[in-house]
Amino acid sequence: AALRVGEALGGPVVAVIREVNEPSRKVAEKAGMHKDRTIPYGGVPSDVYVA
């Protein structure tokens, strides 16, 4: 996923989570990760979370 972003990231990629996966997004945020951007991944919009 990091290679598909094509720009400098705000930290190491920890997770790529689909926009509709709210439970995983909450877990990532509780673990201290933050959303860097949204990319098309596997044909669907997915959020790139970085540490």
PDB file of C-alpha atoms in Angstrom:
ATOM      1  CA  ALA A   1       0.000   0.000   0.000  1.00  0.00           C
ATOM      2  CA  ALA A   2       2.808   2.409   0.788  1.00  0.00           C
ATOM      3  CA  LEU A   3       4.141   2.032  -2.730  1.00  0.00           C
ATOM      4  CA  ARG A   4       0.737   2.913  -4.153  1.00  0.00           C
ATOM      5  CA  VAL A   5       0.558   6.177  -2.201  1.00  0.00           C
ATOM      6  CA  GLY A   6       3.453   7.628  -4.181  1.00  0.00           C
ATOM      7  CA  GLU A   7       4.143  10.488  -1.755  1.00  0.00           C
ATOM      8  CA  ALA A   8       5.963  10.967   1.524  1.00  0.00           C
ATOM      9  CA  LEU A   9       3.995   9.540   4.431  1.00  0.00           C
ATOM     10  CA  GLY A  10       3.580  10.974   7.917  1.00  0.00           C
ATOM     11  CA  GLY A  11       5.187   7.876   9.445  1.00  0.00           C
ATOM     12  CA  PRO A  12       5.517   4.139   8.852  1.00  0.00           C
ATOM     13  CA  VAL A  13       2.403   2.515   7.394  1.00  0.00           C
ATOM     14  CA  VAL A  14       0.806   0.354  10.051  1.00  0.00           C
ATOM     15  CA  ALA A  15      -2.561  -0.443   8.485  1.00  0.00           C
ATOM     16  CA  VAL A  16      -4.669   0.026   5.388  1.00  0.00           C
ATOM     17  CA  ILE A  17      -8.320   0.001   6.433  1.00  0.00           C
ATOM     18  CA  ARG A  18     -11.374   0.250   4.211  1.00  0.00           C
ATOM     19  CA  GLU A  19     -13.478   3.350   4.817  1.00  0.00           C
ATOM     20  CA  VAL A  20     -16.493   1.245   5.846  1.00  0.00           C
ATOM     21  CA  ASN A  21     -14.595  -0.740   8.522  1.00  0.00           C
ATOM     22  CA  GLU A  22     -15.403   1.470  11.503  1.00  0.00           C
ATOM     23  CA  PRO A  23     -14.409  -1.089  14.211  1.00  0.00           C
ATOM     24  CA  SER A  24     -10.880  -1.418  12.806  1.00  0.00           C
ATOM     25  CA  ARG A  25     -10.551   2.348  12.458  1.00  0.00           C
ATOM     26  CA  LYS A  26     -11.457   2.796  16.130  1.00  0.00           C
ATOM     27  CA  VAL A  27      -8.902   0.170  17.200  1.00  0.00           C
ATOM     28  CA  ALA A  28      -6.184   1.841  15.114  1.00  0.00           C
ATOM     29  CA  GLU A  29      -6.928   5.250  16.628  1.00  0.00           C
ATOM     30  CA  LYS A  30      -6.990   3.861  20.173  1.00  0.00           C
ATOM     31  CA  ALA A  31      -3.576   2.302  19.487  1.00  0.00           C
ATOM     32  CA  GLY A  32      -2.192   5.749  18.674  1.00  0.00           C
ATOM     33  CA  MET A  33      -2.243   5.535  14.889  1.00  0.00           C
ATOM     34  CA  HIS A  34      -3.610   8.336  12.756  1.00  0.00           C
ATOM     35  CA  LYS A  35      -5.103   8.486   9.294  1.00  0.00           C
ATOM     36  CA  ASP A  36      -2.641   9.934   6.804  1.00  0.00           C
ATOM     37  CA  ARG A  37      -4.780   9.797   3.650  1.00  0.00           C
ATOM     38  CA  THR A  38      -7.265   7.749   1.648  1.00  0.00           C
ATOM     39  CA  ILE A  39      -6.118   5.738  -1.367  1.00  0.00           C
ATOM     40  CA  PRO A  40      -7.826   3.391  -3.825  1.00  0.00           C
ATOM     41  CA  TYR A  41      -6.681  -0.079  -2.745  1.00  0.00           C
ATOM     42  CA  GLY A  42      -8.177  -3.242  -4.169  1.00  0.00           C
ATOM     43  CA  GLY A  43     -10.736  -1.157  -6.032  1.00  0.00           C
ATOM     44  CA  VAL A  44     -12.184   0.486  -2.916  1.00  0.00           C
ATOM     45  CA  PRO A  45     -11.258   3.625  -0.957  1.00  0.00           C
ATOM     46  CA  SER A  46      -9.030   2.680   1.971  1.00  0.00           C
ATOM     47  CA  ASP A  47      -7.500   4.787   4.726  1.00  0.00           C
ATOM     48  CA  VAL A  48      -3.736   4.610   5.268  1.00  0.00           C
ATOM     49  CA  TYR A  49      -2.950   4.665   8.997  1.00  0.00           C
ATOM     50  CA  VAL A  50       0.541   5.552  10.184  1.00  0.00           C
ATOM     51  CA  ALA A  51       2.290   5.348  13.532  1.00  0.00           C
TER      52      ALA A  51
END
